XYZ file of N, CA, C and O in Angstrom:
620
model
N 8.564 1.007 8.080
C 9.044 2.359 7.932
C 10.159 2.363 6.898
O 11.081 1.547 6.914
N 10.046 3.148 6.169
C 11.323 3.748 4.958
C 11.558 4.720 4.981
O 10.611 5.467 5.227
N 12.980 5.394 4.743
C 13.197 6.628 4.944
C 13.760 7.105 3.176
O 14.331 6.327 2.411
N 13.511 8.119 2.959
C 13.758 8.758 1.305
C 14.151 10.143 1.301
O 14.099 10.737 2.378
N 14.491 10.687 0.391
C 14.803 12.071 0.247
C 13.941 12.556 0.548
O 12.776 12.160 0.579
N 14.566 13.873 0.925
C 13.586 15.065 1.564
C 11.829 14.993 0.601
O 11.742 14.548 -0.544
N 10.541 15.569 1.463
C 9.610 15.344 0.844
C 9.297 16.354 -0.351
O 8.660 16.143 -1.383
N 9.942 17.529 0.100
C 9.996 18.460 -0.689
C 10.583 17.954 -1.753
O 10.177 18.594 -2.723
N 11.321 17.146 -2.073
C 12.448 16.671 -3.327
C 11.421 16.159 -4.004
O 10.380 15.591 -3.675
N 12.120 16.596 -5.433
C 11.144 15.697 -6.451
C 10.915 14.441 -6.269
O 9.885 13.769 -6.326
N 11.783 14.249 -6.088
C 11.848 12.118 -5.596
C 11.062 11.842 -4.767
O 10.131 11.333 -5.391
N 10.861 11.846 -3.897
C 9.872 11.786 -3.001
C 8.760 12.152 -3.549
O 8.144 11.092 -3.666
N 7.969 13.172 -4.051
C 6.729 13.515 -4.307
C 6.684 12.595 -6.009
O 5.682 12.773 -6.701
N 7.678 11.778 -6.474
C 7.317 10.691 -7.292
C 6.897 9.387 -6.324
O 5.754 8.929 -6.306
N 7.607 9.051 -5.812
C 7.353 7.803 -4.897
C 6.042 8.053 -4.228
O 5.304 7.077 -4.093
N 5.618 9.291 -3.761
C 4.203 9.286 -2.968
C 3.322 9.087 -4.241
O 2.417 8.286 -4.009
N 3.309 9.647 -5.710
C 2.548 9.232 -6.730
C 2.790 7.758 -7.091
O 1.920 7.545 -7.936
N 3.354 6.838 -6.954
C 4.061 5.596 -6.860
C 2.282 5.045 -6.024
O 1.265 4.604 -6.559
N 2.579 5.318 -4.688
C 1.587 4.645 -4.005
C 0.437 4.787 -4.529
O -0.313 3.829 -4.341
N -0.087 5.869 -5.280
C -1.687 6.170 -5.402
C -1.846 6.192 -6.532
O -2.838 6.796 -6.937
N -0.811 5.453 -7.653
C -1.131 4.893 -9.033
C -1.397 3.676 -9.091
O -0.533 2.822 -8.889
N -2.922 3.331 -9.442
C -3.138 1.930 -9.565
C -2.323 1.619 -10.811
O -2.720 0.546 -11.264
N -1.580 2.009 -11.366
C -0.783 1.326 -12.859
C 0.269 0.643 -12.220
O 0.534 -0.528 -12.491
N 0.801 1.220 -11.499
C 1.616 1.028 -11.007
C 2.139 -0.921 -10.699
O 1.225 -1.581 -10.205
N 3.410 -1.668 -10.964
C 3.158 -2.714 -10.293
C 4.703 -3.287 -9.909
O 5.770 -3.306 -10.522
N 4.351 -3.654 -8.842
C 5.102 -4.370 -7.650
C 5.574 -5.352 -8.075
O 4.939 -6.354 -7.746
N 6.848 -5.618 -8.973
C 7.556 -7.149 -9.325
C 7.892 -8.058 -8.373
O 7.819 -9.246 -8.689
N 8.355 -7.671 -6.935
C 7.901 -8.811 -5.773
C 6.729 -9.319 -5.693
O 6.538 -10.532 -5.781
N 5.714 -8.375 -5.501
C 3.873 -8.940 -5.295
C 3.602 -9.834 -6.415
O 3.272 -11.016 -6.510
N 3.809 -9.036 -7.102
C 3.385 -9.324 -8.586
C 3.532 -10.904 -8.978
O 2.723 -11.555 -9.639
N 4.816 -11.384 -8.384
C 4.984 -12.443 -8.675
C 4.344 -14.040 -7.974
O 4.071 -15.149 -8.433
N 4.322 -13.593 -7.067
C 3.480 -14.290 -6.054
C 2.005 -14.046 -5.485
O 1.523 -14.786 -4.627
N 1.210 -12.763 -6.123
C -0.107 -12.543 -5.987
C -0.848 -12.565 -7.331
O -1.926 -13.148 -7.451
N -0.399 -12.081 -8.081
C -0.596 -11.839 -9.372
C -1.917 -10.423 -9.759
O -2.799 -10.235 -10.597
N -1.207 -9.531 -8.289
C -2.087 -8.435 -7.849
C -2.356 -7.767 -9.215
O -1.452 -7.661 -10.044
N -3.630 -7.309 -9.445
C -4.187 -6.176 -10.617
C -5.399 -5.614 -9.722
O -6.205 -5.979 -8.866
N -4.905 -4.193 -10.669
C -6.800 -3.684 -10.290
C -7.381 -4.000 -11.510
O -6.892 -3.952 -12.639
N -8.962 -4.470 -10.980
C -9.935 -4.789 -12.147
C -10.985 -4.129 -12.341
O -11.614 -4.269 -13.389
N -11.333 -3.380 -11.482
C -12.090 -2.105 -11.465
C -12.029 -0.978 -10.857
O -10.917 -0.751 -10.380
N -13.399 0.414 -10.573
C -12.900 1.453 -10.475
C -11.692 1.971 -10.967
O -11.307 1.989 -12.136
N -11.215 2.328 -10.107
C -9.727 3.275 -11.401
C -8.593 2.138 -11.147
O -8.136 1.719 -10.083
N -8.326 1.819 -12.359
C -7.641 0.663 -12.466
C -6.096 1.665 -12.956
O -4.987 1.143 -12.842
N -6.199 2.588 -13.293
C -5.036 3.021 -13.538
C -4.717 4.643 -13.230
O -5.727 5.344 -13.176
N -3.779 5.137 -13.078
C -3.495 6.623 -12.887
C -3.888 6.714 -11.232
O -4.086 5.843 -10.385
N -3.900 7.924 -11.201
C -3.781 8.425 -9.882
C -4.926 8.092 -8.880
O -5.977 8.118 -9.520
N -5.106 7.857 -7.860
C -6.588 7.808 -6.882
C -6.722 9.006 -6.044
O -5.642 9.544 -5.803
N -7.749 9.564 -5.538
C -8.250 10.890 -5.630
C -9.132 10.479 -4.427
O -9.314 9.283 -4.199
N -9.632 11.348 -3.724
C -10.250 11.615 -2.488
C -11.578 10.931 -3.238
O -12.201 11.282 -4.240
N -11.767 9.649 -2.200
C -13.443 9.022 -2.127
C -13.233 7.935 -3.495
O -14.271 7.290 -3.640
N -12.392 7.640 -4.315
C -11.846 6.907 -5.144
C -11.768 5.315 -4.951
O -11.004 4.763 -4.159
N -12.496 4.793 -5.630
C -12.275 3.223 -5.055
C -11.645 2.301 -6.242
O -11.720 2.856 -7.338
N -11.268 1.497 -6.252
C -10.352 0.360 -6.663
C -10.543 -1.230 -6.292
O -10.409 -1.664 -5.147
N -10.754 -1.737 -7.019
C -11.090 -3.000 -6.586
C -9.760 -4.154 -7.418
O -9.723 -4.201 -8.648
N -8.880 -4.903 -6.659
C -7.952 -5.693 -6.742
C -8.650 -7.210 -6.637
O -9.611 -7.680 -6.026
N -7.483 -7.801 -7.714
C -7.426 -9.459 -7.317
C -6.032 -9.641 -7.187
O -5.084 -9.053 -7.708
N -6.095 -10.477 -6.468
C -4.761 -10.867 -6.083
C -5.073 -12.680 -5.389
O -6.030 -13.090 -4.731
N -3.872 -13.395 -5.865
C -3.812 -14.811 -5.424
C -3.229 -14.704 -3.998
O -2.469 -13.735 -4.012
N -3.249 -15.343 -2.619
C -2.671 -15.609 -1.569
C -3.255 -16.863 -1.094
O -4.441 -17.151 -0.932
N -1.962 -17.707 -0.858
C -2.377 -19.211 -0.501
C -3.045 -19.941 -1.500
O -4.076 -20.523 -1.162
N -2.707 -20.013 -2.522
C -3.415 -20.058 -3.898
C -5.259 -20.004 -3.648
O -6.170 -20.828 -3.738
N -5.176 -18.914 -3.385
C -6.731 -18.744 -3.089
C -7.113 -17.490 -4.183
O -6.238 -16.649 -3.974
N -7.887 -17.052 -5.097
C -8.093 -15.664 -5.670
C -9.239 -14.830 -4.709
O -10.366 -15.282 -4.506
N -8.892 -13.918 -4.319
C -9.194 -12.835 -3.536
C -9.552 -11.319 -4.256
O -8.841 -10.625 -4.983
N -10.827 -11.109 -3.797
C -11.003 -9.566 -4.801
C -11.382 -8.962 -3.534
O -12.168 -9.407 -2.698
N -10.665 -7.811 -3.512
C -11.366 -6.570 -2.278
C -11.393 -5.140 -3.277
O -10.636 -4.827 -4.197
N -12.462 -4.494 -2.758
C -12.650 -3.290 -3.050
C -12.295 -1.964 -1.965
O -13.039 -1.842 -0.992
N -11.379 -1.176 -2.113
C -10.496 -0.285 -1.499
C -10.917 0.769 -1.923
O -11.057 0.855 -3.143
N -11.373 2.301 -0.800
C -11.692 3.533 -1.488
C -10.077 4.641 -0.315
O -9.241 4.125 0.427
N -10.197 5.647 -0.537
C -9.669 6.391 -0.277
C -10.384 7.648 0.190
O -10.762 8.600 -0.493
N -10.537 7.357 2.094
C -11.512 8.035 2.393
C -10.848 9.258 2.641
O -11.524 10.287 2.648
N -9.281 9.323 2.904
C -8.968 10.268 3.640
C -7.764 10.759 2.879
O -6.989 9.886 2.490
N -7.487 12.002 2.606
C -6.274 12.550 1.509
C -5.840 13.689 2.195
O -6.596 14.645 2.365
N -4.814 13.672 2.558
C -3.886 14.989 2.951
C -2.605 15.053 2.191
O -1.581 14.495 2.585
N -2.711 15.929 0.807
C -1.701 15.730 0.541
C -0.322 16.701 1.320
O -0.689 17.830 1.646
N 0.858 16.445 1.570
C 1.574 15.680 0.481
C 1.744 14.519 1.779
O 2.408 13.507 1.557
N 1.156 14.714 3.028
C 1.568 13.964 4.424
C 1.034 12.650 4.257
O 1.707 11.620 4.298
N -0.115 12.716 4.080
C -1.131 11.386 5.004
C -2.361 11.270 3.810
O -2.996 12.241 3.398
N -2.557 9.781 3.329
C -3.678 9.508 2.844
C -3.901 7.717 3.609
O -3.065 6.943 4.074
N -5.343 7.607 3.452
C -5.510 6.208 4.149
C -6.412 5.638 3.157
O -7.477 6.159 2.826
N -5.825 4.275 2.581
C -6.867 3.324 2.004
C -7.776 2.581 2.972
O -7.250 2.350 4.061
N -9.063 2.145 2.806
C -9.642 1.140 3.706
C -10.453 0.581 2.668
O -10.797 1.075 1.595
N -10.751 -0.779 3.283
C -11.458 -1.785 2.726
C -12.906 -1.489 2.549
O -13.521 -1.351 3.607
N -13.600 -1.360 1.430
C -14.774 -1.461 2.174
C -15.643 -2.556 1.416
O -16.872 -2.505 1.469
N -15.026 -3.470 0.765
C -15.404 -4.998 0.200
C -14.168 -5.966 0.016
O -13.062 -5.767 -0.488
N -14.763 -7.132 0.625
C -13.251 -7.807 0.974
C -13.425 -9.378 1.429
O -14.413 -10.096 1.274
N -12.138 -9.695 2.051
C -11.992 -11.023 2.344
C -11.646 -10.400 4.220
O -12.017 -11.196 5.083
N -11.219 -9.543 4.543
C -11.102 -9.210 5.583
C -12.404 -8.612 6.532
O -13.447 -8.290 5.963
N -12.295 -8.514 7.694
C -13.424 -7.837 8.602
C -12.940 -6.529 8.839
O -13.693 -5.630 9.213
N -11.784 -6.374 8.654
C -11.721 -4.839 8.676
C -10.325 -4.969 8.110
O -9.478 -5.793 8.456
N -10.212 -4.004 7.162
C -8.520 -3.656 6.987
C -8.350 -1.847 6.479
O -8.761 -1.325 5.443
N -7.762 -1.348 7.387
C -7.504 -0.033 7.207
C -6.019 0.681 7.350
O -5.308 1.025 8.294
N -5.942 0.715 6.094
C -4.201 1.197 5.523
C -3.601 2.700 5.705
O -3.628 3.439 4.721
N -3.209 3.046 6.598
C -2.517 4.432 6.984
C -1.136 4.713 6.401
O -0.179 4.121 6.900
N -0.944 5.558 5.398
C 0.410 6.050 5.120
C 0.840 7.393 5.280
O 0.222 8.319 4.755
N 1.494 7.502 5.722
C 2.106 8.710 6.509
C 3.577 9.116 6.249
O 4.474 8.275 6.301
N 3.863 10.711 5.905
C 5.142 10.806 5.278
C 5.520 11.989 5.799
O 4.829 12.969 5.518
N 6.763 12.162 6.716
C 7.075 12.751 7.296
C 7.941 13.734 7.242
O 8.493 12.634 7.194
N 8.949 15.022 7.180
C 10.182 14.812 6.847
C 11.018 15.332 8.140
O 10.719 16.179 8.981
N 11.865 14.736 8.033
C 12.885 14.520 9.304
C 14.686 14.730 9.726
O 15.135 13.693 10.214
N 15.220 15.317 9.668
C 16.711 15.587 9.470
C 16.684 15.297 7.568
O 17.142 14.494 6.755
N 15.964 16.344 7.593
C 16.073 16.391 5.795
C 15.757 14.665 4.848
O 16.286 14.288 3.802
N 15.159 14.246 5.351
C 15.148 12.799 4.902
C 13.544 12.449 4.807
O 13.009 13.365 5.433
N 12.811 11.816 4.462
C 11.317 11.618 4.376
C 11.198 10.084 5.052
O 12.037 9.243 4.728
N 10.294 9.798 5.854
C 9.855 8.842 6.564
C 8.952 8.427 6.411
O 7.962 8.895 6.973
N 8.873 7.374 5.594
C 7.428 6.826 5.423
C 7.081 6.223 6.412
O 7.919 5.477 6.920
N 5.883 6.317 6.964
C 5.417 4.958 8.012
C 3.928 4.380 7.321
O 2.948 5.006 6.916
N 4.180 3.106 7.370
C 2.860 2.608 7.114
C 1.800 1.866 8.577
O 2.313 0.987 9.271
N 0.678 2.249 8.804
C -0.060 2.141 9.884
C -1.085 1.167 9.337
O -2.113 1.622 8.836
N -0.839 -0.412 9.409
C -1.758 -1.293 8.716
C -2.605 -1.719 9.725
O -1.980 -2.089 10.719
N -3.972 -1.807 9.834
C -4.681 -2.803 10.117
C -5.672 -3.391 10.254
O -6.705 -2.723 10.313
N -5.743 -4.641 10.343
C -6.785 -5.814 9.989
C -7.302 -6.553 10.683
O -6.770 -6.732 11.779
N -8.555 -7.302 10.355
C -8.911 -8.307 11.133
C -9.468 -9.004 10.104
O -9.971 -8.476 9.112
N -9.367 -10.608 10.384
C -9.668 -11.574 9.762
C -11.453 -11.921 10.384
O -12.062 -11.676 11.424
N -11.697 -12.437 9.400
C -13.701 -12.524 9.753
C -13.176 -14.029 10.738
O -12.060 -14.432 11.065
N -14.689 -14.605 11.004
C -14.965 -16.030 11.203
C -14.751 -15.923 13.180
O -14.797 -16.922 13.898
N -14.541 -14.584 13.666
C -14.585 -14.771 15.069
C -13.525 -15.592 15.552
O -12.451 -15.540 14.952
N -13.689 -16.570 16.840
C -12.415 -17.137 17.282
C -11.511 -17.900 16.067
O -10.293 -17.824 16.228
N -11.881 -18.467 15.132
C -10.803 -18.643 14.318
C -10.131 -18.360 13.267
O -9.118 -18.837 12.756
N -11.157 -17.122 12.887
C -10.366 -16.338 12.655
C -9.117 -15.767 13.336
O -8.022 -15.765 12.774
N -9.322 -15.283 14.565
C -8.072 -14.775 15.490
C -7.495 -15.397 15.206
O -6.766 -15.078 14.266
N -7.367 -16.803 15.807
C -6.054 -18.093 15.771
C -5.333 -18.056 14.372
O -4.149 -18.363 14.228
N -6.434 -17.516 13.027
C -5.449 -17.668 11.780
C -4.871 -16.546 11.565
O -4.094 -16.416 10.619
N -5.131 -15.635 12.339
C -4.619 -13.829 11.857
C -3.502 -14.115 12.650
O -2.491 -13.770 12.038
N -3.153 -14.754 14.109
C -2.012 -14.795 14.383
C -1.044 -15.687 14.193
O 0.151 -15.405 14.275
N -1.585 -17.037 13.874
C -0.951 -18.423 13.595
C 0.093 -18.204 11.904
O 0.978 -19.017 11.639
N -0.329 -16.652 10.667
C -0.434 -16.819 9.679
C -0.904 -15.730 9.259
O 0.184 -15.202 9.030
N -1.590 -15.016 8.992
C -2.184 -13.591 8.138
C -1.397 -12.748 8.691
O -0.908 -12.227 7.688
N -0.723 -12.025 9.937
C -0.062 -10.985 10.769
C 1.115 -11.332 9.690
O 1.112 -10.774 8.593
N 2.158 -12.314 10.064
C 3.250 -12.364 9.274
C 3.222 -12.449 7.563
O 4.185 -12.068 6.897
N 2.159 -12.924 7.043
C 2.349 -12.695 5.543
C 1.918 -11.381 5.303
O 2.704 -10.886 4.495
N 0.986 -10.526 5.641
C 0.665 -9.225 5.872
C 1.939 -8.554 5.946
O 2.371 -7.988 4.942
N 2.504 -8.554 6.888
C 3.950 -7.895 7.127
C 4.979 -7.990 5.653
O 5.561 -7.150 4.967
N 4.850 -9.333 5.615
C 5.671 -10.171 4.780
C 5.576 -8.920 3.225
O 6.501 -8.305 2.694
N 4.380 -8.927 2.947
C 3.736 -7.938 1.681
C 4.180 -6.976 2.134
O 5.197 -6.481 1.648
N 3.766 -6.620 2.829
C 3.998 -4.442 2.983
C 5.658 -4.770 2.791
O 6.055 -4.236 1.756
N 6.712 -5.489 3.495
C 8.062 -5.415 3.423
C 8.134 -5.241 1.982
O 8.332 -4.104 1.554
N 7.989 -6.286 1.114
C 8.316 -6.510 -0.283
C 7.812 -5.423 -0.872
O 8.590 -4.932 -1.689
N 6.479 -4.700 -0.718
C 6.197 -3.778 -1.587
C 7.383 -2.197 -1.199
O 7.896 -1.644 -2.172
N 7.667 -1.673 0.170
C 8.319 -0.973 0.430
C 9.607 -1.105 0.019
O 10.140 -0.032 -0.264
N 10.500 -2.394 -0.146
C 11.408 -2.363 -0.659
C 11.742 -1.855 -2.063
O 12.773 -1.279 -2.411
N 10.472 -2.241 -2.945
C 10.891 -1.784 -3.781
C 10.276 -0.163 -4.407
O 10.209 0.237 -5.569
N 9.952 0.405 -3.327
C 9.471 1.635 -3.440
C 11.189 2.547 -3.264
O 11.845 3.355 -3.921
N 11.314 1.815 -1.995
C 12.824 2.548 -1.618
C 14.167 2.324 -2.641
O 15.069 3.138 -2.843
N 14.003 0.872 -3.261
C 14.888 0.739 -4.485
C 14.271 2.053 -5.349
O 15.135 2.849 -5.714
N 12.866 2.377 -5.723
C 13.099 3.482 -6.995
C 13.356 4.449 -6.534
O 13.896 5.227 -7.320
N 13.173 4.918 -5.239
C 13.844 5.750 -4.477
C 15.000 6.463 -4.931
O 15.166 7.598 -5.377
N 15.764 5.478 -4.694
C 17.350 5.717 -4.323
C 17.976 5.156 -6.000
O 19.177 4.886 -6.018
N 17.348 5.024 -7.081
C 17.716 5.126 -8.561
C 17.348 6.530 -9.214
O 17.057 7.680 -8.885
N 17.564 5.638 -10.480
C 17.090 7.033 -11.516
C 15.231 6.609 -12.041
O 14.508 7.307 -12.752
N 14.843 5.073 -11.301
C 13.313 4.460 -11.747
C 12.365 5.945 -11.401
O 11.192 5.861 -11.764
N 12.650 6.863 -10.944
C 12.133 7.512 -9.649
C 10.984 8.503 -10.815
O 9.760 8.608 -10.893
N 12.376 9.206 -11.736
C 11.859 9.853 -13.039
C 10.865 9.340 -13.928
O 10.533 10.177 -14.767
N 10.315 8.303 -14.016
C 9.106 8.001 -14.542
C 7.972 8.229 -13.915
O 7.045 8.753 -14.532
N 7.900 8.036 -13.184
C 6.880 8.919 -12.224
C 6.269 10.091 -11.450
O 5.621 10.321 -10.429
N 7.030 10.920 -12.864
C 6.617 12.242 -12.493
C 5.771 12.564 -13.582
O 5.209 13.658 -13.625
């Protein structure tokens, strides 16, 4: 969860374009995934039924999933889900609230790792916390452009 200026504020309705620009990139992730989109809309905005397909390194492994955007409410609620991947299910809920004048992001992640029982043992032994680990790093620096002047490029 992150909290930001009101949603009504310009700032905020940059940061929600923040999330649904594949141009967009994450200098935490970035550095340690070496996340890109490589197809579908690799850049600009994503749009109701919109898919995207990423690589990204984790565990020095290269990983490509393909992500659409089944569900769009703007300016509240849109949800990415997987629907080609390394996962058995992963379905991304973001949700933006506003609250004593302040905007609340919540992110509603979740996943399951394939391979049945061991899969489980590795989603909890290891995938739960680096999972976490990502969404932290990427939110941080959503809330850093937040709370700058980065905010104005993204309008």
């Amino acid at each position: 969860m992150m909290i930001m200026p009101p949603k009504s504020s310009i700032i905020a309705r940059a940061v929600r374009k923040i999330f649904k620009d594949n141009g967009t990139r994450f200098p935490s992730n970035d550095k340690t995934t070496n996340e890109k989109a490589i197809a579908g809309v690799t850049s600009g905005m994503m749009k109701l039924h919109d898919t995207v397909t990423w690589q990204a390194t984790h565990f020095g492994i290269t990983f490509y999933m393909t992500s659409a955007i089944p569900v769009l409410q703007e300016p509240n609620y849109f949800v990415s889900q997987m629907i080609k991947g390394p996962f058995k299910k992963l379905y991304h809920q973001h949700l933006f609230e506003e609250k004593n004048n302040q905007t609340i992001m919540t992110d509603i992640f979740e996943f399951e790792a394939p391979y049945g029982m061991l899969g489980k043992v590795v989603e909890k032994l290891v995938l739960t916390n680096h999972m976490k680990t990502f969404l932290v790093m990427r939110n941080a620096y959503l809330k850093a452009i937040a709370e700058s002047e980065d905010w104005k490029k993204y309008l």
